[in-house]
Amino acid sequence: MAQRAGGRALCLLRGRLLPSGPAAARLGSSGPALQRAGGTEEADAEVSPRKKTFTEVQAERLEQADRSVLIKCPSKLNEKKLLQYLSSHGQIDSYFFFENRGIHALIEFSEKSSVASLQAVTGIPRAAEHHVVPYKSRLFTFTLKNPGSQAAEERPVNLSPQSHIPVNELIPKLCHADSISSQMYILLNEYQLTEENIKLRYLACSLVRDFARAYFPDSTVKPFGSSVNTFGKLGCDVDMFLDFRDIQTHATKMKKGPFEVEYQMKRLPSERLATQKILSIIGDCLDNFGPGYSSVQKILNARCPLVKFSHQPTGFQCDLSVSNSIAIRCSELLYIYGCLDPRVRALVFSLRCWARVHGLTNSVPGAWITNFSLTMMIMFFLQRRSPPIIPTLDQLKELADEKDKHVIGGYDCSKRAGFVSDKPSTLENFAFKVASTNPNSGKEVNKPESSPLYIWNPFEQDLNISKNVNQPQLEKFVAVARESAWILQKEDKTQHMISKEPWGLAAVLIPFGKSNPNTMKSRTKGIGSETIKSLLDSLKLSDANNLQKAVGK
């Protein structure tokens, strides 16, 4: 998919939707300051005049990861001496430390040759009881040669958090905010991925790619989903896919001269079988030879075959699939939506946290609503606001030209930009029994099938992304949403401040317990939609100072 239309779409839409001034510039910061060689520098100190496209961001991140190494540091660590030694192999662009079964450091060199220089002086570990697999990765263990003499030089280092605070610690912070709007931005700031965590995710993909290239030299491994779509929270899994599109592009460019020249390759009866075999061998390599890989599970008969594993050095739970092009387009779509208006991310993070607290979503597959389904429901709601907060997919498509056309497996995944008609809409009394939510048109349409909840996949039009949800879970979702809306509508901040009780968003992030379902159903049915509307209105960010206070910058 061409980058030009993506950049054009972002520029046009951001100009019409985003608030201006420092409030807009501050929003969407990816995290705390990164340590730079020679000092510290705010990761978001300079605001780019144009938001980078999804493809540009991925390319830049993958290139940074290619120049990075991960080091398990000695227990008695002197940061200055460590950096001095590493600098002897080349200039360091950035670095940070984090805790994961000991202190680790991610070091990003300026040149890839610095990684090779460090590898050239690294020894094979001594193993008296076990034989080691001599695979030379970009994972290193540093130990002090004379720990006793250097004990006095130990200095504490600044550790980057790799997980968000628990909800019970978040609630007191929310209670000190001056509005529900501020509460939502506090939650966003606490839960969103930091710059450091994003770098660590791309490094995890890059390390898997090193293994894959032993068999497929031109392949790449890219993250998708929450790690890249601007809606990921600290601690979420890393979804990644093995991509062969660069190989196919290279083959197309080489068709010159009097001969058709092709590699001799193994031919299999189906793409699915090829995917299963590729994942099987990569899974075996990670399990048998990869340092730090554990709990490797090959789930090859799933609709989308994958390999699940834990990567102990980074602390991530990972899912690896092959050429998941539709999923990467969905990630790009959400990335665009997340960049268009800061209120989108604030609302999604708040509702995802609320859903998890009340057991409406779960990290384990089951009959409940997934984060992706919940997010697409929110997008549908924002499309139907008057005026719309985000565009529909059908009208995004209006800015796609021929070079932007992208069809995957018969599905139109063209780059899109545009606006829905300015018409009033509401989600109150949504007819779940007969209607479905369609983010392509931004309209309610009759269900194509009898599933309790039907949410159209943005790109695979014949797929219901909420097909797993059963009737009891849908009824629970509606009941809890109605109860929460009732609580928000009845909130009296002043009274709660006096009584020191949670209020606003904090009040609905406390589990209701075994509430009487009949009582919950008796709440005013229209109140939820009106409450969310008022929350969105309060999130217009007219006060830049209030926003800066909310996100703690």
Coordinates of C-alpha atoms in Angstrom, one line a residue:
M1 CA 0.0 0.0 0.0
A2 CA 1.5 3.3 -1.0
Q3 CA 2.5 5.7 1.7
R4 CA 1.5 8.9 -0.1
A5 CA -2.3 8.6 0.3
G6 CA -1.8 7.5 4.0
G7 CA 0.1 10.7 4.7
R8 CA -2.4 12.7 2.8
A9 CA -5.3 11.1 4.7
L10 CA -3.6 11.8 8.0
C11 CA -2.8 15.4 7.1
L12 CA -6.3 16.2 5.8
L13 CA -8.1 14.5 8.6
R14 CA -5.9 15.8 11.4
G15 CA -6.4 19.4 10.1
R16 CA -10.1 19.1 10.5
L17 CA -10.4 17.1 13.7
L18 CA -7.6 17.7 16.0
P19 CA -7.5 20.5 18.6
S20 CA -4.7 23.0 18.0
G21 CA -1.9 24.3 20.2
P22 CA 0.1 22.6 23.0
A23 CA -2.8 20.5 24.2
A24 CA -2.8 18.6 20.9
A25 CA 0.9 18.4 20.7
R26 CA 1.3 16.9 24.1
L27 CA -1.3 14.2 23.6
G28 CA -0.2 10.8 22.4
S29 CA 3.3 10.9 24.0
S30 CA 4.6 7.4 24.0
G31 CA 6.2 7.5 27.4
P32 CA 9.0 8.9 29.6
A33 CA 12.3 10.3 28.5
L34 CA 14.8 8.0 26.9
Q35 CA 18.4 8.1 28.0
R36 CA 20.7 9.5 25.3
A37 CA 24.4 9.3 25.0
G38 CA 25.7 12.5 26.6
G39 CA 22.4 13.4 28.5
T40 CA 18.7 13.0 28.5
E41 CA 16.2 14.0 25.9
E42 CA 12.4 14.0 25.9
A43 CA 11.2 11.4 23.4
D44 CA 8.5 13.8 22.2
A45 CA 10.4 17.0 22.6
E46 CA 9.9 18.0 19.0
V47 CA 6.5 17.7 17.3
S48 CA 6.7 16.7 13.7
P49 CA 4.8 18.9 11.3
R50 CA 3.4 15.8 9.7
K51 CA 2.4 12.7 11.6
K52 CA 4.3 9.7 10.2
T53 CA 2.4 7.1 8.3
F54 CA 2.0 3.6 9.8
T55 CA 4.4 2.2 7.2
E56 CA 7.0 4.9 7.9
V57 CA 6.8 4.2 11.7
Q58 CA 7.2 0.5 11.2
A59 CA 10.2 0.8 8.9
E60 CA 11.9 3.2 11.3
R61 CA 11.3 1.0 14.4
L62 CA 12.5 -2.1 12.7
E63 CA 15.7 -0.4 11.6
Q64 CA 16.3 0.8 15.1
A65 CA 15.7 -2.7 16.5
D66 CA 18.3 -4.1 14.0
R67 CA 20.9 -1.9 15.6
S68 CA 19.9 -2.9 19.2
V69 CA 21.1 -5.5 21.7
L70 CA 19.7 -6.7 25.0
I71 CA 22.1 -7.1 28.0
K72 CA 21.6 -8.9 31.3
C73 CA 23.6 -6.6 33.6
P74 CA 25.7 -7.6 36.6
S75 CA 24.1 -7.4 39.9
K76 CA 26.5 -4.7 41.0
L77 CA 26.0 -2.3 38.2
N78 CA 27.9 0.9 37.4
E79 CA 26.1 2.6 34.6
K80 CA 28.9 4.9 33.6
K81 CA 31.5 2.1 33.2
L82 CA 29.0 -0.1 31.3
L83 CA 28.3 2.7 28.8
Q84 CA 32.0 3.5 28.5
Y85 CA 32.8 -0.1 27.6
L86 CA 29.9 -0.4 25.1
S87 CA 30.9 2.9 23.5
S88 CA 34.2 1.4 22.6
H89 CA 32.2 -0.7 20.1
G90 CA 30.5 2.3 18.6
Q91 CA 28.3 5.3 19.3
I92 CA 25.2 4.7 21.4
D93 CA 22.0 6.4 20.2
S94 CA 19.8 5.5 23.2
Y95 CA 19.5 3.1 26.1
F96 CA 17.4 2.2 29.0
F97 CA 17.3 -0.2 31.9
F98 CA 14.4 -2.3 33.1
E99 CA 13.8 -5.0 35.7
N100 CA 12.9 -8.6 34.6
R101 CA 14.5 -11.3 36.8
G102 CA 17.4 -9.0 37.2
I103 CA 18.4 -5.7 35.6
H104 CA 18.5 -5.6 31.8
A105 CA 19.6 -2.9 29.4
L106 CA 18.5 -2.3 25.8
I107 CA 21.3 -0.5 23.9
E108 CA 20.6 1.0 20.5
F109 CA 23.8 1.7 18.6
S110 CA 24.1 4.2 15.8
E111 CA 25.5 1.6 13.4
K112 CA 24.7 -2.0 12.9
S113 CA 28.4 -2.8 12.7
S114 CA 28.7 -2.0 16.4
V115 CA 26.6 -5.1 17.1
A116 CA 29.0 -7.2 15.1
S117 CA 31.9 -5.7 17.0
L118 CA 30.4 -6.6 20.3
Q119 CA 29.6 -10.1 19.1
A120 CA 33.2 -10.6 17.9
V121 CA 34.6 -10.2 21.5
T122 CA 31.8 -12.3 23.2
G123 CA 32.7 -15.7 24.5
I124 CA 30.7 -19.0 24.6
P125 CA 29.4 -19.6 28.2
R126 CA 31.1 -22.2 30.2
A127 CA 28.7 -25.1 31.1
A128 CA 30.0 -27.9 33.3
E129 CA 26.8 -29.8 33.5
H130 CA 25.0 -28.9 30.3
H131 CA 26.1 -28.6 26.7
V132 CA 25.2 -25.2 25.2
V133 CA 23.8 -24.6 21.7
P134 CA 26.3 -22.3 20.0
Y135 CA 23.8 -19.9 18.6
K136 CA 25.2 -16.3 18.7
S137 CA 22.3 -13.9 19.2
R138 CA 22.0 -10.3 20.3
L139 CA 21.3 -11.3 23.9
F140 CA 24.3 -10.9 26.1
T141 CA 25.2 -11.5 29.8
F142 CA 27.7 -9.2 31.5
T143 CA 29.4 -10.2 34.7
L144 CA 32.1 -8.4 36.6
K145 CA 35.6 -9.9 36.5
N146 CA 36.4 -8.6 40.0
P147 CA 33.1 -8.0 41.7
G148 CA 34.6 -7.4 45.2
S149 CA 36.8 -4.5 44.0
Q150 CA 34.0 -2.8 42.1
A151 CA 31.3 -3.1 44.8
A152 CA 31.9 0.4 46.0
E153 CA 31.3 1.8 42.5
E154 CA 27.7 0.4 42.3
R155 CA 25.1 3.1 41.6
P156 CA 21.3 2.8 41.3
V157 CA 20.0 3.1 37.8
N158 CA 16.7 4.6 36.6
L159 CA 14.4 1.7 35.7
S160 CA 11.8 2.0 33.0
P161 CA 8.4 0.5 34.0
Q162 CA 7.3 -2.4 31.8
S163 CA 3.8 -2.8 33.4
H164 CA 1.0 -0.5 34.4
I165 CA 0.0 0.2 37.9
P166 CA -2.9 -2.0 39.4
V167 CA -6.4 -0.5 39.2
N168 CA -6.5 -0.2 43.0
E169 CA -3.5 2.1 42.8
L170 CA -4.9 4.0 39.8
I171 CA -8.2 4.8 41.6
P172 CA -6.7 7.2 44.2
K173 CA -4.9 9.1 41.4
L174 CA -8.2 9.4 39.5
C175 CA -10.0 10.7 42.6
H176 CA -7.6 13.7 42.8
A177 CA -8.4 14.8 39.2
D178 CA -10.7 17.9 38.7
S179 CA -12.9 16.3 36.0
I180 CA -13.9 13.0 34.4
S181 CA -12.0 14.2 31.3
S182 CA -8.8 14.6 33.3
Q183 CA -9.4 11.1 34.9
M184 CA -9.5 9.6 31.4
Y185 CA -6.2 11.2 30.4
I186 CA -4.6 10.1 33.7
L187 CA -5.6 6.5 32.9
L188 CA -4.3 6.9 29.3
N189 CA -1.0 8.2 30.6
E190 CA -0.6 5.3 33.1
Y191 CA -1.6 2.5 30.8
Q192 CA -0.3 3.4 27.3
L193 CA 2.9 1.9 25.9
T194 CA 6.0 3.9 26.7
E195 CA 8.7 4.6 24.1
E196 CA 11.0 2.1 25.9
N197 CA 8.4 -0.6 25.9
I198 CA 7.7 -0.1 22.2
K199 CA 11.4 -0.4 21.4
L200 CA 11.5 -3.6 23.4
R201 CA 8.6 -5.1 21.4
Y202 CA 10.3 -4.4 18.1
L203 CA 13.5 -5.9 19.4
A204 CA 11.6 -9.1 20.3
C205 CA 10.4 -9.3 16.7
S206 CA 13.8 -8.6 15.4
L207 CA 15.3 -11.5 17.4
V208 CA 12.7 -13.9 16.0
R209 CA 13.5 -12.6 12.5
D210 CA 17.2 -13.5 13.1
F211 CA 16.1 -17.2 13.5
A212 CA 13.7 -17.0 10.5
R213 CA 16.4 -15.7 8.2
A214 CA 18.4 -18.9 8.7
Y215 CA 15.8 -20.4 6.4
F216 CA 14.4 -17.4 4.6
P217 CA 17.1 -14.8 4.3
D218 CA 14.9 -11.9 3.0
S219 CA 12.0 -12.4 5.4
T220 CA 11.0 -9.9 8.1
V221 CA 9.1 -10.2 11.3
K222 CA 6.7 -7.3 12.1
P223 CA 4.5 -6.6 15.1
F224 CA 0.8 -5.9 14.6
G225 CA -2.3 -5.4 16.8
S226 CA -2.0 -3.6 20.1
S227 CA 1.8 -3.2 19.9
V228 CA 1.5 -0.8 17.0
N229 CA -2.0 0.5 16.6
T230 CA -1.7 3.2 19.4
F231 CA -4.2 1.3 21.7
G232 CA -1.8 -1.1 23.4
K233 CA -1.4 -1.0 27.1
L234 CA 1.7 -1.9 29.1
G235 CA 1.8 -5.7 29.6
C236 CA -0.2 -6.7 26.5
D237 CA 1.0 -9.6 24.4
V238 CA 3.2 -9.1 21.3
D239 CA 1.5 -10.3 18.1
M240 CA 4.0 -10.7 15.3
F241 CA 3.9 -12.1 11.8
L242 CA 6.6 -13.5 9.4
D243 CA 6.4 -11.5 6.2
F244 CA 7.6 -12.7 2.8
R245 CA 6.3 -9.7 0.7
D246 CA 9.8 -8.2 0.4
I247 CA 11.0 -11.4 -1.2
Q248 CA 8.2 -11.2 -3.8
T249 CA 8.9 -7.5 -4.5
H250 CA 12.6 -8.3 -5.1
A251 CA 11.7 -11.1 -7.5
T252 CA 9.5 -8.7 -9.6
K253 CA 12.4 -6.2 -9.9
M254 CA 14.8 -8.8 -11.2
K255 CA 13.0 -9.7 -14.4
K256 CA 15.6 -8.3 -16.9
G257 CA 17.7 -10.0 -19.6
P258 CA 16.9 -12.8 -22.1
F259 CA 16.1 -15.4 -19.5
E260 CA 13.3 -16.0 -16.9
V261 CA 15.4 -16.9 -13.8
E262 CA 13.6 -18.5 -10.9
Y263 CA 14.7 -20.3 -7.7
Q264 CA 14.0 -24.0 -7.4
M265 CA 11.6 -24.2 -4.5
K266 CA 9.5 -26.8 -2.7
R267 CA 5.9 -26.8 -4.0
L268 CA 3.1 -27.6 -1.7
P269 CA -0.6 -28.1 -2.5
S270 CA -1.9 -25.1 -0.5
E271 CA -0.8 -21.9 1.1
R272 CA -2.2 -23.1 4.5
L273 CA 0.0 -26.2 4.4
A274 CA 3.0 -24.1 3.6
T275 CA 2.2 -21.8 6.5
Q276 CA 1.9 -24.8 8.9
K277 CA 5.2 -26.2 7.8
I278 CA 7.0 -22.9 8.1
L279 CA 5.6 -22.2 11.6
S280 CA 6.4 -25.7 12.7
I281 CA 10.1 -25.4 11.8
I282 CA 10.4 -21.9 13.3
G283 CA 8.7 -23.1 16.5
D284 CA 11.1 -26.0 16.8
C285 CA 14.1 -23.7 16.3
L286 CA 12.9 -21.3 19.0
D287 CA 12.1 -24.2 21.4
N288 CA 15.3 -26.1 20.9
F289 CA 17.9 -23.5 20.1
G290 CA 16.6 -20.0 21.0
P291 CA 18.0 -18.5 24.2
G292 CA 15.2 -17.3 26.5
Y293 CA 12.3 -18.9 24.6
S294 CA 10.0 -21.1 26.6
S295 CA 6.5 -22.6 26.7
V296 CA 6.5 -22.9 22.9
Q297 CA 3.1 -24.1 21.6
K298 CA 2.5 -24.8 17.9
I299 CA -1.3 -24.2 17.2
L300 CA -1.2 -25.1 13.6
N301 CA -4.9 -26.2 13.0
A302 CA -6.4 -22.9 14.1
R303 CA -8.2 -20.7 11.5
C304 CA -5.0 -18.6 11.5
P305 CA -2.1 -21.0 12.4
L306 CA 0.3 -19.6 15.0
V307 CA 3.1 -20.3 17.4
K308 CA 2.7 -19.1 21.0
F309 CA 5.8 -18.6 23.2
S310 CA 7.2 -16.8 26.2
H311 CA 10.3 -14.6 25.7
Q312 CA 11.9 -14.5 29.1
P313 CA 14.6 -11.8 28.5
T314 CA 11.9 -9.2 27.4
G315 CA 9.1 -10.7 29.6
F316 CA 6.7 -10.8 26.7
Q317 CA 4.1 -13.4 25.8
C318 CA 4.2 -13.7 22.0
D319 CA 2.1 -15.0 19.1
L320 CA 3.8 -15.6 15.7
S321 CA 1.8 -16.1 12.5
V322 CA 2.7 -15.9 8.8
S323 CA 1.8 -13.2 6.3
N324 CA -1.1 -11.9 8.3
S325 CA -1.8 -9.1 5.9
I326 CA -5.4 -8.4 6.8
A327 CA -4.4 -8.0 10.5
I328 CA -1.7 -5.5 9.6
R329 CA -4.3 -3.5 7.6
C330 CA -6.6 -3.5 10.7
S331 CA -3.7 -2.3 12.8
E332 CA -3.0 0.5 10.3
L333 CA -6.7 1.6 10.3
L334 CA -6.8 1.8 14.1
Y335 CA -3.4 3.7 14.0
I336 CA -5.0 6.3 11.7
Y337 CA -8.1 6.6 14.0
G338 CA -5.9 6.9 17.1
C339 CA -3.9 9.7 15.4
L340 CA -6.9 11.7 14.2
D341 CA -8.3 12.8 17.5
P342 CA -6.9 12.4 21.0
R343 CA -10.3 11.7 22.4
V344 CA -10.4 8.4 20.6
R345 CA -7.5 6.9 22.5
A346 CA -8.7 8.3 25.8
L347 CA -12.2 6.8 25.4
V348 CA -10.9 3.4 24.2
F349 CA -8.4 3.0 27.1
S350 CA -11.0 4.0 29.6
L351 CA -13.6 1.6 28.3
R352 CA -11.2 -1.3 27.9
C353 CA -10.1 -0.8 31.5
W354 CA -13.7 -0.7 32.6
A355 CA -14.5 -3.8 30.7
R356 CA -11.6 -5.8 32.2
V357 CA -12.5 -4.7 35.7
H358 CA -16.1 -6.0 35.3
G359 CA -15.1 -9.3 33.6
L360 CA -16.6 -8.3 30.3
T361 CA -13.3 -9.0 28.5
N362 CA -10.6 -11.6 29.3
S363 CA -7.1 -12.5 28.1
V364 CA -8.2 -16.1 27.8
P365 CA -10.3 -17.0 24.7
G366 CA -14.0 -17.6 25.4
A367 CA -17.5 -16.4 24.9
W368 CA -16.8 -12.8 26.0
I369 CA -16.2 -9.7 24.0
T370 CA -12.6 -9.3 22.8
N371 CA -10.7 -6.0 23.0
F372 CA -10.8 -5.7 19.2
S373 CA -14.6 -6.2 19.1
L374 CA -15.0 -3.6 21.9
T375 CA -12.7 -1.2 20.1
M376 CA -14.7 -1.5 16.9
M377 CA -17.9 -0.9 18.8
I378 CA -16.4 2.3 20.1
M379 CA -15.3 3.3 16.6
F380 CA -18.8 2.7 15.3
F381 CA -20.2 5.0 18.1
L382 CA -17.7 7.7 17.2
Q383 CA -18.6 7.5 13.5
R384 CA -22.2 8.2 14.4
R385 CA -21.6 11.3 16.5
S386 CA -22.9 14.6 15.3
P387 CA -20.5 15.9 14.0
P388 CA -18.6 12.6 13.5
I389 CA -15.4 12.2 15.5
I390 CA -13.9 9.7 13.0
P391 CA -14.7 8.8 9.4
T392 CA -16.3 5.7 8.1
L393 CA -14.3 3.3 6.0
D394 CA -16.5 3.8 2.9
Q395 CA -15.8 7.5 2.8
L396 CA -12.2 7.0 3.7
K397 CA -12.0 5.1 0.5
E398 CA -12.8 8.3 -1.5
L399 CA -9.2 9.5 -1.3
A400 CA -7.7 6.2 -2.5
D401 CA -6.2 6.4 -6.0
E402 CA -5.1 3.5 -8.3
K403 CA -1.7 3.3 -6.7
D404 CA -3.3 3.0 -3.2
K405 CA -5.5 0.1 -4.2
H406 CA -4.7 -2.9 -2.1
V407 CA -6.6 -6.2 -2.4
I408 CA -5.7 -9.1 -0.1
G409 CA -7.4 -12.5 -0.7
G410 CA -10.3 -10.8 -2.6
Y411 CA -10.8 -8.1 0.1
D412 CA -10.5 -4.4 -0.6
C413 CA -7.9 -3.0 1.8
S414 CA -7.3 0.3 0.0
K415 CA -6.0 3.3 1.9
R416 CA -8.9 5.5 2.8
A417 CA -9.8 9.0 4.0
G418 CA -12.9 11.1 4.2
F419 CA -16.0 11.9 6.3
V420 CA -19.5 10.7 7.1
S421 CA -22.5 12.8 6.6
D422 CA -23.3 15.2 9.4
K423 CA -26.4 13.6 10.8
P424 CA -27.6 13.0 14.4
S425 CA -27.2 9.5 15.8
T426 CA -27.5 7.7 19.1
L427 CA -26.6 4.3 20.5
E428 CA -29.4 4.2 23.0
N429 CA -31.8 1.2 22.7
F430 CA -29.5 -0.4 20.1
A431 CA -31.4 -3.4 18.6
F432 CA -28.8 -6.1 19.2
K433 CA -31.3 -8.8 18.3
V434 CA -31.8 -7.7 14.7
A435 CA -29.1 -5.1 14.0
S436 CA -25.3 -5.2 13.5
T437 CA -22.6 -2.5 13.6
N438 CA -20.9 -1.8 10.3
P439 CA -17.8 0.5 10.5
N440 CA -17.6 0.6 6.7
S441 CA -20.8 2.5 6.4
G442 CA -21.2 3.8 9.9
K443 CA -24.8 2.5 9.9
E444 CA -26.9 -0.1 11.6
V445 CA -27.6 -3.0 9.2
N446 CA -29.7 -6.1 9.6
K447 CA -27.7 -9.1 10.8
P448 CA -26.6 -11.5 8.1
E449 CA -26.8 -14.3 10.7
S450 CA -28.4 -15.0 14.1
S451 CA -25.3 -14.4 16.3
P452 CA -26.2 -12.5 19.5
L453 CA -23.7 -9.8 18.6
Y454 CA -22.6 -9.0 15.1
I455 CA -19.7 -6.6 14.4
W456 CA -18.5 -6.5 10.8
N457 CA -14.8 -7.0 10.2
P458 CA -13.5 -3.8 8.5
F459 CA -11.8 -5.7 5.7
E460 CA -13.1 -9.2 5.6
Q461 CA -16.7 -8.4 5.0
D462 CA -18.1 -11.9 5.4
L463 CA -16.6 -12.2 8.9
N464 CA -18.3 -11.4 12.2
I465 CA -15.5 -10.5 14.6
S466 CA -17.8 -11.0 17.6
K467 CA -19.1 -14.4 16.6
N468 CA -17.7 -16.0 19.8
V469 CA -20.0 -13.8 22.1
N470 CA -23.0 -15.7 23.5
Q471 CA -26.3 -14.3 24.7
P472 CA -25.5 -14.3 28.5
Q473 CA -22.2 -12.4 27.9
L474 CA -24.0 -9.8 25.7
E475 CA -26.7 -9.4 28.3
K476 CA -24.1 -8.9 31.0
F477 CA -22.3 -6.3 28.9
V478 CA -25.5 -4.3 28.4
A479 CA -26.5 -4.6 32.1
V480 CA -23.0 -3.5 33.4
A481 CA -22.9 -0.6 30.8
R482 CA -26.3 0.6 31.9
E483 CA -25.4 0.4 35.6
S484 CA -22.1 2.3 35.0
A485 CA -23.9 5.0 33.0
W486 CA -26.4 5.4 35.9
I487 CA -23.6 5.8 38.4
L488 CA -21.8 8.4 36.2
Q489 CA -25.1 10.3 35.7
K490 CA -25.8 10.4 39.5
E491 CA -22.2 11.4 40.4
D492 CA -21.8 14.4 42.7
K493 CA -18.1 15.1 42.8
T494 CA -18.2 17.6 45.7
Q495 CA -20.1 15.2 47.9
H496 CA -17.7 12.4 47.1
M497 CA -14.7 14.6 47.8
I498 CA -16.1 15.3 51.2
S499 CA -16.8 11.7 52.0
K500 CA -13.5 10.6 50.3
E501 CA -15.3 8.1 48.1
P502 CA -14.4 7.3 44.5
W503 CA -16.2 9.4 42.0
G504 CA -16.5 9.7 38.2
L505 CA -14.4 7.2 36.2
A506 CA -12.9 5.9 39.5
A507 CA -16.4 4.9 40.7
V508 CA -17.1 2.6 37.7
L509 CA -13.6 1.0 37.9
I510 CA -14.7 -0.8 41.1
P511 CA -16.4 -4.2 40.6
F512 CA -20.1 -4.0 41.3
G513 CA -20.1 -7.5 42.9
K514 CA -23.2 -9.6 42.6
S515 CA -25.6 -6.8 41.7
N516 CA -29.2 -7.7 41.3
P517 CA -29.7 -8.1 37.5
N518 CA -33.3 -6.9 37.8
T519 CA -32.2 -3.7 39.5
M520 CA -29.5 -3.1 36.8
K521 CA -32.1 -3.6 34.0
S522 CA -34.4 -1.1 35.6
R523 CA -32.0 1.8 35.2
T524 CA -33.1 4.4 32.7
K525 CA -32.3 2.9 29.3
G526 CA -31.3 6.2 27.5
I527 CA -29.0 7.4 30.2
G528 CA -25.8 5.6 28.9
S529 CA -25.7 7.2 25.5
E530 CA -26.3 10.7 26.9
T531 CA -23.6 10.2 29.5
I532 CA -21.0 9.1 27.0
K533 CA -22.0 12.1 24.8
S534 CA -21.4 14.5 27.6
L535 CA -18.0 12.8 28.3
L536 CA -17.0 13.3 24.7
D537 CA -18.0 16.9 24.9
S538 CA -15.9 17.4 28.0
L539 CA -12.9 15.9 26.2
K540 CA -12.7 18.7 23.6
L541 CA -9.5 19.8 25.4
S542 CA -10.1 23.6 25.2
D543 CA -7.8 24.0 28.2
A544 CA -4.3 23.0 27.3
N545 CA -3.0 23.6 30.9
N546 CA -5.7 21.2 32.2
L547 CA -4.6 18.5 29.8
Q548 CA -0.9 18.9 30.7
K549 CA -1.8 18.6 34.3
A550 CA -3.9 15.5 33.6
V551 CA -1.1 13.6 31.8
G552 CA 1.5 14.7 34.3
K553 CA 3.8 16.4 31.8

